[in-house]
XYZ file of C-alpha atoms in Angstrom:
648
model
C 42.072 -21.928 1.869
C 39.711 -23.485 4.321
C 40.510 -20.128 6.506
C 39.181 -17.861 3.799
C 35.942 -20.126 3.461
C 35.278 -19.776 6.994
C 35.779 -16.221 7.075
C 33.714 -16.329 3.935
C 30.642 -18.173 5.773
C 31.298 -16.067 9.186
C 30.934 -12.542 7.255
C 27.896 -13.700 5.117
C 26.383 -14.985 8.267
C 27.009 -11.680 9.473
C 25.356 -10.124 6.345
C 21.965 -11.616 6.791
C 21.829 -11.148 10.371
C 22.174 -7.415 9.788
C 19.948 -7.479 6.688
C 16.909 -9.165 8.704
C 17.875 -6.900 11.879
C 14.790 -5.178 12.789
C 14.721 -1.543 13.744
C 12.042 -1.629 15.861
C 12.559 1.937 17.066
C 12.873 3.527 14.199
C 10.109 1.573 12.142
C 6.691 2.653 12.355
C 4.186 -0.177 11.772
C 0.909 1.071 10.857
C -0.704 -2.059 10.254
C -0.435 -3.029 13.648
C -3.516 -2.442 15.124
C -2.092 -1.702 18.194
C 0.304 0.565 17.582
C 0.164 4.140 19.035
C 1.798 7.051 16.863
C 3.075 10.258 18.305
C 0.586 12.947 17.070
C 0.953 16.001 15.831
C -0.671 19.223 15.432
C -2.563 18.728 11.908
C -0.533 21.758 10.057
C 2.642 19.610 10.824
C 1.269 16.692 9.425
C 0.429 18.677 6.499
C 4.020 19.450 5.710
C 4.550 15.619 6.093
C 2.497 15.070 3.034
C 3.413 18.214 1.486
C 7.114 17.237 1.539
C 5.559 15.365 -1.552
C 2.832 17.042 -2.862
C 4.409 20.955 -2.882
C 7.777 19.089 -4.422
C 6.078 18.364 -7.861
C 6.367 22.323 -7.838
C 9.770 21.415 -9.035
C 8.738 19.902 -12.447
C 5.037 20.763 -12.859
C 5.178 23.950 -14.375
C 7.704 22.828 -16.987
C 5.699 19.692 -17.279
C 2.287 22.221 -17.924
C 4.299 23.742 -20.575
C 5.753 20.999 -22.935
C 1.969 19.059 -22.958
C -0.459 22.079 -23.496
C 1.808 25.504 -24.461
C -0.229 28.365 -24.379
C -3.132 26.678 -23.008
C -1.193 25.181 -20.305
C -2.938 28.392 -17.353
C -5.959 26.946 -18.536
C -5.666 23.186 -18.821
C -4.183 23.970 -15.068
C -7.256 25.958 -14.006
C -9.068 22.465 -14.966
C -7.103 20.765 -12.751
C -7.491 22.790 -10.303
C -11.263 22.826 -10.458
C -11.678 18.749 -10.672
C -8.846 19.111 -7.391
C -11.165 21.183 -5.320
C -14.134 19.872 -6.543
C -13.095 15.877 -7.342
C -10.454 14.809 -5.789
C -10.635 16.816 -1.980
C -14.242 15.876 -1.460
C -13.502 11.776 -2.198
C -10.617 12.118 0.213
C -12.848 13.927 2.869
C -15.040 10.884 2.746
C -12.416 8.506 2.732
C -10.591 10.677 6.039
C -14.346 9.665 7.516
C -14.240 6.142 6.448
C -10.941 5.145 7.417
C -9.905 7.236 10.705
C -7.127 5.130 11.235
C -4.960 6.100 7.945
C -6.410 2.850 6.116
C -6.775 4.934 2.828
C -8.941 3.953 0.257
C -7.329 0.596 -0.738
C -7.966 -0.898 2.622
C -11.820 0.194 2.291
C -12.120 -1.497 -1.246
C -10.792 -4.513 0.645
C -13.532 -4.440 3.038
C -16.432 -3.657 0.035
C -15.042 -6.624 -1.828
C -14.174 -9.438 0.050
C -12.867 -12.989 -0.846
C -10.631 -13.447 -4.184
C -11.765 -10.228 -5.972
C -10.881 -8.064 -2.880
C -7.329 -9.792 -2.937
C -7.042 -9.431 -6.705
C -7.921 -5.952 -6.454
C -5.785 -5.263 -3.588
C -2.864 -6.666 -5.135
C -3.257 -4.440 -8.913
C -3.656 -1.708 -6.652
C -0.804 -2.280 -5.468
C 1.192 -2.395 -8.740
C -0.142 0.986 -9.695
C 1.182 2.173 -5.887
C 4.407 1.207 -6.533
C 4.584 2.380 -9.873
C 3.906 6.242 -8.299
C 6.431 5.756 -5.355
C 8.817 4.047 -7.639
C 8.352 6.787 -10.389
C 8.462 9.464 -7.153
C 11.933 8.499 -6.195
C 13.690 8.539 -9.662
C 11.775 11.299 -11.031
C 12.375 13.369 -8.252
C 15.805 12.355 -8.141
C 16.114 13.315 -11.678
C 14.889 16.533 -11.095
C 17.200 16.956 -8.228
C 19.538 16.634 -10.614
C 18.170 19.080 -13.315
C 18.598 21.432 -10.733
C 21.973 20.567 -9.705
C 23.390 20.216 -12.847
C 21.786 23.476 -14.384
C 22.913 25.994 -11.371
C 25.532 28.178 -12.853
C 27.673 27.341 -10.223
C 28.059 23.655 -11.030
C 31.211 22.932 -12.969
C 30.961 22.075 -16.375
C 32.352 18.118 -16.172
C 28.977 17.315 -14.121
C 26.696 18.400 -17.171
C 26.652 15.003 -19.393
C 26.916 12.718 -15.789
C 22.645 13.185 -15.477
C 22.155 9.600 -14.872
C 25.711 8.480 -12.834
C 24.283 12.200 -10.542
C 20.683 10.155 -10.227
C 21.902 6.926 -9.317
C 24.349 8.269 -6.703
C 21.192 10.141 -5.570
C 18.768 7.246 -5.234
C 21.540 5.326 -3.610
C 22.373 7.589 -1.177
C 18.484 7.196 -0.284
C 18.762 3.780 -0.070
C 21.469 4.234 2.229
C 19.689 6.056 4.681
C 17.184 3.452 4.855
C 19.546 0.938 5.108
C 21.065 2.301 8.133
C 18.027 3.116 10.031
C 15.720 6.364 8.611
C 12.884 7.619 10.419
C 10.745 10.810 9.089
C 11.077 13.878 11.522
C 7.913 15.965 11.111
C 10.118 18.697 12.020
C 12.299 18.404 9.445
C 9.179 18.380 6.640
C 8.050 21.599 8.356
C 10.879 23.886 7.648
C 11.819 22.477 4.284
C 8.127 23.075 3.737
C 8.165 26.513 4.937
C 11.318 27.549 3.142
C 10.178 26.494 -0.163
C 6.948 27.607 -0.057
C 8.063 30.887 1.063
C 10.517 31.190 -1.827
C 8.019 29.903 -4.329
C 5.971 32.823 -3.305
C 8.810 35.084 -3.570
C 9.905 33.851 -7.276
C 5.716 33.751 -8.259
C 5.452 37.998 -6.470
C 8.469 38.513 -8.931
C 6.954 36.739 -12.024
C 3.745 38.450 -11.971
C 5.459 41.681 -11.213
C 7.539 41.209 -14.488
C 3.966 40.555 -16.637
C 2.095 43.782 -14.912
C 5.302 45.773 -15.703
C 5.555 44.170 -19.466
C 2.239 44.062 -20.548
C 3.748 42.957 -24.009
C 4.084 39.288 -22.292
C 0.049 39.198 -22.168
C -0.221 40.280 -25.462
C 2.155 37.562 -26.846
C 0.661 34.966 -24.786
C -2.997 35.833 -25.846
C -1.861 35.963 -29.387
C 0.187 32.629 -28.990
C -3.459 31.449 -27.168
C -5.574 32.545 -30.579
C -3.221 31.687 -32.984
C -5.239 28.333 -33.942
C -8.558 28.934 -32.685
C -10.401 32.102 -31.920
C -13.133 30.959 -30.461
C -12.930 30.686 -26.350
C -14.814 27.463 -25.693
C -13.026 25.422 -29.042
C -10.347 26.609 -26.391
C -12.087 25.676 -23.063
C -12.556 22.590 -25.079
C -8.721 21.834 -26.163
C -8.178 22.013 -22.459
C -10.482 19.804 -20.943
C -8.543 17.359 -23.841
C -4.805 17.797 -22.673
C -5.293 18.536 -18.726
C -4.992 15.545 -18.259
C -1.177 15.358 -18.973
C -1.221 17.620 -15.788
C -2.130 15.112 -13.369
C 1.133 15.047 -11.451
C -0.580 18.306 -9.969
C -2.999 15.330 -8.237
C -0.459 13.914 -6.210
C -0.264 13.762 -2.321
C -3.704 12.795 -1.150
C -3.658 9.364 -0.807
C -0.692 10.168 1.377
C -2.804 12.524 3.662
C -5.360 9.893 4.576
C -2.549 7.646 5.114
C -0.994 9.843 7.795
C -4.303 10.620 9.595
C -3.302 8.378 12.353
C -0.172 11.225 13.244
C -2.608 13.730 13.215
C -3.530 15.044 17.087
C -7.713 15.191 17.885
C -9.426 16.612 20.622
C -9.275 15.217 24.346
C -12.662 13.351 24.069
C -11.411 11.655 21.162
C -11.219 7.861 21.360
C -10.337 4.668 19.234
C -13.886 4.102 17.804
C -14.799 7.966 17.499
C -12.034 10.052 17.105
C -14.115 12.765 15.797
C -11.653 15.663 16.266
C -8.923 13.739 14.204
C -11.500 13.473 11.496
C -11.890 17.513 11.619
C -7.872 18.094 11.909
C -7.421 15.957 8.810
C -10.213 17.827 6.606
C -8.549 20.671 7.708
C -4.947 19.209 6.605
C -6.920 17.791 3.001
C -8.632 21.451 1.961
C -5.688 23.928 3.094
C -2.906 21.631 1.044
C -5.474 21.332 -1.591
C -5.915 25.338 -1.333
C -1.961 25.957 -1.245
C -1.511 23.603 -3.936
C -4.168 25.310 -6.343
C -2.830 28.780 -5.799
C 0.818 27.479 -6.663
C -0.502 25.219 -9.307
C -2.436 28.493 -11.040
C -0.158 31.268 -10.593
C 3.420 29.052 -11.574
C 1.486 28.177 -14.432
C 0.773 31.587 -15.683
C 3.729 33.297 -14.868
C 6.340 29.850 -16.320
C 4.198 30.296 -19.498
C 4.133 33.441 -20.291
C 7.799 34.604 -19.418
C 10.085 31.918 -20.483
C 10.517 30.938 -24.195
C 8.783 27.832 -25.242
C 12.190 26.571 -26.511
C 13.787 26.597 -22.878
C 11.046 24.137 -22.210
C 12.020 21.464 -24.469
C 14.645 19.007 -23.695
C 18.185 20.228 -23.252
C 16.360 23.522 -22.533
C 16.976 25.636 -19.041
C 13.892 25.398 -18.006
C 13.070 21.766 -18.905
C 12.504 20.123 -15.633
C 13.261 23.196 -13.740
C 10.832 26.095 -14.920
C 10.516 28.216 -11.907
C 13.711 27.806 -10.801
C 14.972 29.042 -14.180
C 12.648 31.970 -12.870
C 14.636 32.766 -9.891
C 18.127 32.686 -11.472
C 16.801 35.219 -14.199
C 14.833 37.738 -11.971
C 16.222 37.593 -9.056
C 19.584 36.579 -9.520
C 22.220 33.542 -9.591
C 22.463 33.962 -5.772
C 18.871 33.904 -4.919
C 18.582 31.186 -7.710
C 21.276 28.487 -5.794
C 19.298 29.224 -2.586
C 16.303 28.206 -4.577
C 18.238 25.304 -5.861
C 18.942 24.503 -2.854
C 15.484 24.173 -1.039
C 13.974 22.644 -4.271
C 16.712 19.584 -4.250
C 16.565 19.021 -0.508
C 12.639 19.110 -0.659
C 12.706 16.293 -3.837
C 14.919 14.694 -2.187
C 12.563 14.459 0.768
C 10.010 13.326 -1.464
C 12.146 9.866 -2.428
C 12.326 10.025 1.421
C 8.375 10.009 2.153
C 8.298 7.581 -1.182
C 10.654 4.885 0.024
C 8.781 4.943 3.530
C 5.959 4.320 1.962
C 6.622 1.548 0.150
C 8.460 -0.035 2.883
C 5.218 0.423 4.871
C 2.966 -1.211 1.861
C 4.198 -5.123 2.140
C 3.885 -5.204 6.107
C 0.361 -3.612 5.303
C -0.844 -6.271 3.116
C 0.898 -8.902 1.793
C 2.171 -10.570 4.486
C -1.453 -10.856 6.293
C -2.408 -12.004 2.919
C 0.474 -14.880 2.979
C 1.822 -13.220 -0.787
C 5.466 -12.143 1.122
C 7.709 -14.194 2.897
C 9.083 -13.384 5.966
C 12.055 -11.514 5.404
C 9.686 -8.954 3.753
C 8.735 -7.581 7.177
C 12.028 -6.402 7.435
C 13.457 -3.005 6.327
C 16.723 -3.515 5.283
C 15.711 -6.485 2.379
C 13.103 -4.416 1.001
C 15.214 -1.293 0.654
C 17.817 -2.952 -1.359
C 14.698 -4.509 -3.818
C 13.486 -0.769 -3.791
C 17.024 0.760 -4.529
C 17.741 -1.859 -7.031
C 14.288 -1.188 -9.496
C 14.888 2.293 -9.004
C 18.106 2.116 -10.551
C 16.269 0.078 -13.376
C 13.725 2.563 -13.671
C 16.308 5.425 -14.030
C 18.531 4.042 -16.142
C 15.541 3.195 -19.013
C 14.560 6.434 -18.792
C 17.356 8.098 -18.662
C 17.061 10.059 -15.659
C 14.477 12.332 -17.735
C 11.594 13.961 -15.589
C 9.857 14.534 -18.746
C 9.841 10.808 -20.030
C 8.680 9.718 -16.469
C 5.825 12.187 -16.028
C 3.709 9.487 -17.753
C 4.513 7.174 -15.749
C 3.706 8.655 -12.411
C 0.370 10.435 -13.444
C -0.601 6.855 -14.311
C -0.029 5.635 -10.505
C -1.394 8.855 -8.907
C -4.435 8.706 -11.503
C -5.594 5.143 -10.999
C -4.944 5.491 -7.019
C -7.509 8.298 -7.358
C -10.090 6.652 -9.832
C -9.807 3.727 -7.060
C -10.991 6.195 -4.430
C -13.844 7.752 -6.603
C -14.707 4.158 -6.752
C -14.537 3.437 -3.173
C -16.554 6.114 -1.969
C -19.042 5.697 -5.209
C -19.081 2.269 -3.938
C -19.595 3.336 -0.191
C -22.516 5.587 -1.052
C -24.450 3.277 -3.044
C -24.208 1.176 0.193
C -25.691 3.480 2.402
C -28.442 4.355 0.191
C -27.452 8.397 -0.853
C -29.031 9.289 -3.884
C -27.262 12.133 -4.040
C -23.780 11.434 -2.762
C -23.801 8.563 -5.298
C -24.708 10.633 -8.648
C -22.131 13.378 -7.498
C -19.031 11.079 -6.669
C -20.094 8.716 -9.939
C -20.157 11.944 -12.312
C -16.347 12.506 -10.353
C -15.127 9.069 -10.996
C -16.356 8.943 -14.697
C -13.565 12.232 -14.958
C -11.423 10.323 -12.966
C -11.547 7.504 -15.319
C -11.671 9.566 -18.363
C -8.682 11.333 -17.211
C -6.970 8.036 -16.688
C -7.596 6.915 -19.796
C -6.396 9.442 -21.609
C -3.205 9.928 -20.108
C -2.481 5.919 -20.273
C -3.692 6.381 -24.561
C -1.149 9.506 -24.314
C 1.689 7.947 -22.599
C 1.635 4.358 -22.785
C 4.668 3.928 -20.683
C 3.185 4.295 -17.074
C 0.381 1.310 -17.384
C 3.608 -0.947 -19.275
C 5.842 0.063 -16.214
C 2.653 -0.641 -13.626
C 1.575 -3.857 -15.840
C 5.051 -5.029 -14.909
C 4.291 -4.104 -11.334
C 1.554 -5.892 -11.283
C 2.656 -8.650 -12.937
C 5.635 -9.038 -10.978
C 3.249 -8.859 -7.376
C 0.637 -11.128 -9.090
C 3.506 -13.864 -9.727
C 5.514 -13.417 -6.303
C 2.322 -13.290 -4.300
C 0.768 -16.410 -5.470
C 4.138 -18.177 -5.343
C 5.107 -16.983 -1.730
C 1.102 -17.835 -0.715
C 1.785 -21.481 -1.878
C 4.854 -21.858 -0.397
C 3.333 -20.294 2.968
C 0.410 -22.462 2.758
C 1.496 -25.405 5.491
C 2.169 -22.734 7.821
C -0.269 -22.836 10.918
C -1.512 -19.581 9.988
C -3.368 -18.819 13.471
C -2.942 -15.735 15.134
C -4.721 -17.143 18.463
C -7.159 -19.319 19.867
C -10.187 -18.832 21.833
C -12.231 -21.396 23.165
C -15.267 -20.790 25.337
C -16.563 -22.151 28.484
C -18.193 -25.086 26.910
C -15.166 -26.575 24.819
C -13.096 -25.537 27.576
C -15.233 -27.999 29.967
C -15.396 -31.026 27.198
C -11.246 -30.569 27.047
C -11.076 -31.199 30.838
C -13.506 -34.217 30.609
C -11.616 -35.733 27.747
C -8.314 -35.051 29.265
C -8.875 -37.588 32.255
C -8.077 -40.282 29.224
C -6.832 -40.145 25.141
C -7.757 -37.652 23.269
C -9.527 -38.651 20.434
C -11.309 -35.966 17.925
C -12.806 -37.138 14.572
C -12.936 -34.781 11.971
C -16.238 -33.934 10.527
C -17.803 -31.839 7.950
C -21.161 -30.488 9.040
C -24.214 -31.297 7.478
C -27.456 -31.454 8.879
C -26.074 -31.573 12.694
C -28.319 -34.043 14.008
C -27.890 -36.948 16.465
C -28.119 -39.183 13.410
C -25.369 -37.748 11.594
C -22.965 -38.308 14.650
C -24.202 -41.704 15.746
C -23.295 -42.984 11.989
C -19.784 -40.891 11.945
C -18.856 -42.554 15.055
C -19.585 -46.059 14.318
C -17.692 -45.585 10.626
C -14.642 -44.445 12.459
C -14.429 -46.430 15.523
C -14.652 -49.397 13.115
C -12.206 -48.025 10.455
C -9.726 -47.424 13.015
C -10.158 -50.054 15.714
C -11.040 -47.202 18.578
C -12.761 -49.322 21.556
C -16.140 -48.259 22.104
C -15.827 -47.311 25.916
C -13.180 -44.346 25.227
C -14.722 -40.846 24.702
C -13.977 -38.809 21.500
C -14.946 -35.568 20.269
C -16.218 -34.035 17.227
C -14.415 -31.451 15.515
C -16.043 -29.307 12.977
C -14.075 -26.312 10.878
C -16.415 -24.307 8.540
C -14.372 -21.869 6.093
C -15.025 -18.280 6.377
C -13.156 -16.361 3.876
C -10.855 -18.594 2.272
C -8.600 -15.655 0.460
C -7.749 -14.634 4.322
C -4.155 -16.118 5.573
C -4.318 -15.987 8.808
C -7.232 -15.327 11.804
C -8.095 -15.429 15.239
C -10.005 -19.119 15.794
C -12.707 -19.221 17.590
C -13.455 -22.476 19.162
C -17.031 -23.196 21.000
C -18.678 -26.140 22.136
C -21.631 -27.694 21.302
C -23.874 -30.761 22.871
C -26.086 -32.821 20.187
C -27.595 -35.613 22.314
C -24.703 -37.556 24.128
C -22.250 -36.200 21.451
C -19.921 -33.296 22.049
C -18.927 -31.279 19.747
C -16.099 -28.373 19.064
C -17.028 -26.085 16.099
C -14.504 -23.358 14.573
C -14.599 -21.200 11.713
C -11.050 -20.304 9.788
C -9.793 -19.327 6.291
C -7.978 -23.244 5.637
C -9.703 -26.260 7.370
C -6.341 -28.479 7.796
C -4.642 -25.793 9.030
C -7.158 -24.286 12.143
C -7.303 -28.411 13.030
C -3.407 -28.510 13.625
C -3.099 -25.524 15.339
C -6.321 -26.742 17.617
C -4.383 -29.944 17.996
C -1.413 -27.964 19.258
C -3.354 -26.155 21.510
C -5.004 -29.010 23.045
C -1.463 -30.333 23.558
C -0.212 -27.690 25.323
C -3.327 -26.962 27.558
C -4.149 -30.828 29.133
C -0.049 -31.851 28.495
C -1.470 -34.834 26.169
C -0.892 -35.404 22.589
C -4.511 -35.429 20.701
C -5.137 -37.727 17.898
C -7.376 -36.706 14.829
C -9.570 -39.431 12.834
C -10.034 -38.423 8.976
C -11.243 -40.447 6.328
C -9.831 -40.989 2.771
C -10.891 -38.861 -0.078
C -11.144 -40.180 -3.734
C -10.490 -38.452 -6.750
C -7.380 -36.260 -8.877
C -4.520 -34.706 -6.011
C -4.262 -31.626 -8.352
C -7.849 -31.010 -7.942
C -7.695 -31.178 -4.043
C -4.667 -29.396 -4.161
C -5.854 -26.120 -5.901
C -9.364 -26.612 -3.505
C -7.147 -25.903 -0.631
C -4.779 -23.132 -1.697
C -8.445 -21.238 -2.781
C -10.919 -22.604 -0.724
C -9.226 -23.564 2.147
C -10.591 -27.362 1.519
C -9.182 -30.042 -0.355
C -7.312 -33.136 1.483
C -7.365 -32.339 4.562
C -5.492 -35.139 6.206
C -2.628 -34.922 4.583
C -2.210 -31.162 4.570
C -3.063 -31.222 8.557
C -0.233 -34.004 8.659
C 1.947 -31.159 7.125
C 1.418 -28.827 8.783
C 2.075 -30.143 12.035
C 5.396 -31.863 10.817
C 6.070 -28.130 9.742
C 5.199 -26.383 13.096
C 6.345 -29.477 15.327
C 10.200 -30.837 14.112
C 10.105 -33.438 17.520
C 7.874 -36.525 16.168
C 7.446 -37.514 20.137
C 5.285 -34.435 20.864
C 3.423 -34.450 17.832
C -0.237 -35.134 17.585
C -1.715 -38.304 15.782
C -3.201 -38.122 12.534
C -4.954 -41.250 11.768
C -7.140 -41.774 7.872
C -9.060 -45.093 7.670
C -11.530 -45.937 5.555
């Protein structure tokens, strides 16, 4: 028995230590500042991104079909206007905004700082994992459409949709799990397969129309059956198009890879203006490729396959142009098809899961809203894994059910951007720019809106999200919160010298909060605390003063200078949390003169509670006692901790 328990401990032991492993070869970190990325030519980068942006090929058309019918060429010709004319211009601004792949939540961050930047940050958020959530089960679902309607497939497999999806999206997880790292090359010839048979299969639909002309007729009878009148029509459109925003998709993702893409050889870190032209280049030609596909699939799904294969339980629900290709070109040609359309979704849960593992190193830990263990890969992925199989199994592994869903996540991602640059314009005083990208983020927003009044489900499952980031975040930044939370220190020449002078004896420091700075104001702090705590009057001390700078920031780099008032020197800081930049300075100080420090604080008065929520928002509250914390925290030997002393 007691063997078992010990081999019980010893293997669990051995569980988290290969959970919290780090792959550092094989995990890019893009919010490290300092991290250099491979780069690439920008047309590989391209099929990076278009690994999930071509994919919703798979399920679009069908998609099209079931929301607008008949109308569903020209709802998509809608789309495709506000995508060349909405969407790729915002991105192009963000691309020269954000040159490092920060995308357009990290330049909201910087337009709205303190609290409301955070709050932002973290809804955001919820809506981003929403879409990459949504990506890797609906395009696992649709993987399976495609398996499970090739003729080839045996029968037993058709009523196993969602046991086929789960093995699917756990077979993903597993590849994270044991180390995945995306291989441009890879992207670029399923890329270039399935393109090249989409263009085959589209060649072959409109073939079929020009050589049945009947097929226009029906469709332009089906297209007047209600209303006659072309711009009631034109009107209808610009109502439902917005159930086609899954067309949308992919590029927030191509800002976010900017930093792969390769510049020219005079580019550097702070103007890397060749990247900037290799990633509008990327932007407009998979915006171009995607608006040909999105127009001619559209026409050629709608008007050759019945409307009743497009229903659920239909052939071509899920699966439109690859229902195409088995019935034109045959079931050989079709399986290939199959074939390159699976492998390329599944690639798209690939790109998905990478990027949400990337999203909580971004942000939340720099925020203090993760713990630890969240910069790891392994943890997250089995989080990930696990909500996907939640999300899956409540919808049933249905790509039309979760089509709601993810237009809601690509859709408010977007509107964010309008908003962004909007924002961004305003700022720099463009008339112009600002009417133009305010007119595109009102159609952003009104397309939001009506796709979140049409399918409800998305903003529940990104409410949830949210929620759920909301609640973790502030629990994890509270729990975080007597962390030293320093990144560095940096003191200058002056605070360097009064450190040396004060060395030669104890090192005494009274904590002060800044008023008006004069001599007066230290002569009566001094004689308060030398009294309240018995100091002699012959031994030196120092003033230390922290002034909070942006209080919703976790950690930062302090900067320490000195300053002389009369005979009184002083050391003055700013940082996010007061007691937490004066333990970490008292730390310092320890290790630099080899003397423990001692910091003087007085007693504060009034409710705990009240102090206590001060200091988790505004970096305040009682300071003494939090410094105390902290250092008991940082430093677990009481012998080489520094003095904190309250009188009063």
């Amino acid at each position: 028995m007691a063997k078992s328990i010990v081999l019980t401990k010893r293997l669990s032991r051995q569980l988290i230590r290969w959970l919290l492993q780090e792959d550092r070869r094989g995990k890019e970190r893009p919010h490290r500042k300092q991290e250099i990325h491979r780069q690439h030519p920008w047309w590989q980068v391209m099929c990076l991104t278009g690994v999930d942006y071509f994919s919703t090929l798979g399920y679009q058309p069908g998609i099209a079909a079931l929301a607008a019918g008949a109308l569903s060429p020209v709802a998509t010709l809608v789309l495709v206007l506000l995508t060349l004319f909405g969407a790729l211009p915002i991105y192009r601004r963000i691309a020269a905004e954000s040159p490092h792949g920060e995308g357009s939540i990290a330049m909201l961050e910087r337009l709205l700082p303190w609290w409301q930047g955070k709050l932002l940050v973290l809804c955001l958020l919820g809506f981003v994992a929403t879409d990459f959530i949504i990506t890797i089960t609906l395009s696992a679902a649709d993987a399976t459409a495609h398996i499970i309607e090739n003729p080839l497939t045996p029968n037993w497999l058709h009523n196993q949709t969602i046991a086929i999806t789960l093995i699917l999206v756990a077979l993903l997880g597993a590849v994270f799990l044991k180390g995945f790292r995306e291989a441009i090359g890879i992207a670029v010839v399923l890329v270039a397969v399935y393109l090249v048979l989409n263009f085959i299969v589209v060649s072959v639909g409109l073939y079929q129309i020009l050589t049945h002309p009947e097929a226009i007729a029906n469709w332009q009878t089906a297209l007047f059956a209600s209303h006659s009148n072309p711009l009631i029509l034109i009107g209808i459109a610009l109502l439902i198009f917005p159930k086609l925003a899954l067309g949308l998709s992919g590029f927030e993702t191509g800002v976010t890879v900017m930093g792969l893409v390769k510049g020219s050889s005079s580019d550097t870190h702070e103007d890397s203006k060749g990247r900037l032209r290799n990633t509008r280049k990327l932007l407009t030609t998979a915006a171009v490729i995607m608006s040909f596909f999105l127009l001619t699939t559209s026409f050629i799904t709608t008007l050759l396959i019945p409307a009743a294969q497009f229903a659920s339980g239909g052939k071509a629900n899920g699966r439109a142009l690859a229902y195409l290709a088995h019935q034109h070109l045959g079931n050989g040609f079709g399986t290939i098809y199959d074939l390159s359309t699976i492998s390329i979704l599944w690639f798209a849960g690939a790109s998905a899961m990478a990027g949400l593992l990337n999203i909580v190193p971004r942000y939340l830990p720099r925020y203090g809203m993760a713990p630890n263990w969240a910069r790891v890969t392994r943890p997250l992925v089995l989080v990930y894994t696990a909500i996907a199989f939640v999300v899956t199994i409540i919808f049933r592994a249905n790509v039309e059910a979760q089509g709601g869903a993810y237009a809601t996540g690509v859709l408010v991602l977007i509107t964010s951007a309008a908003f962004a640059v909007t924002l961004s314009a305003h700022r720099h005083r463009e008339k112009r720019a600002r009417l133009l990208f305010a007119i595109i983020t009102l159609l952003f927003i009104y397309t939001t809106v009506v796709n979140i009044i049409e399918r409800p489900e998305g903003i529940r499952i990104a409410g949830f999200f949210i929620g759920a980031i909301i609640f973790t975040s502030l629990v994890s930044r509270v729990w975080r919160s007597t962390e030293l939370r320093t990144e560095r220190i940096e003191v200058d020449e002056l605070a360097s010298q009064f450190l040396a002078e004060e060395s030669q004896g104890a090192i005494r420091l009274i904590a002060n909060r800044l008023n008006k700075g004069d001599v007066l104001e230290y002569f009566m702090k001094e004689k308060e605390v030398r009294e309240d705590n018995h100091i002699p009057s012959n031994d030196p001390i120092l003033f230390l003063e922290i002034k909070v700078s942006d209080a919703s920031e976790f950690a930062d780099v302090i900067k320490v200078k000195g300053v002389q008032v009369g005979d009184y020197h002083i050391l003055r800081a700013e940082s996010a949390a007061v007691p937490n930049a004066i333990a970490a300075l008292l730390l310092y100080i320890r290790d630099q003169t080899g003397k423990i420090p001692h910091a003087y604080f007085g007693w504060v008065e009034g409710n705990p509670i009240q102090y206590l929520l001060r200091f988790i928002l505004f970096g305040e509250g009682d300071i003494a006692v939090v410094t105390r914390e902290v250092l008991r925290r940082a430093e677990k030997n009481p012998h080489r901790r520094p003095g904190v002393h309250v009188g009063g």
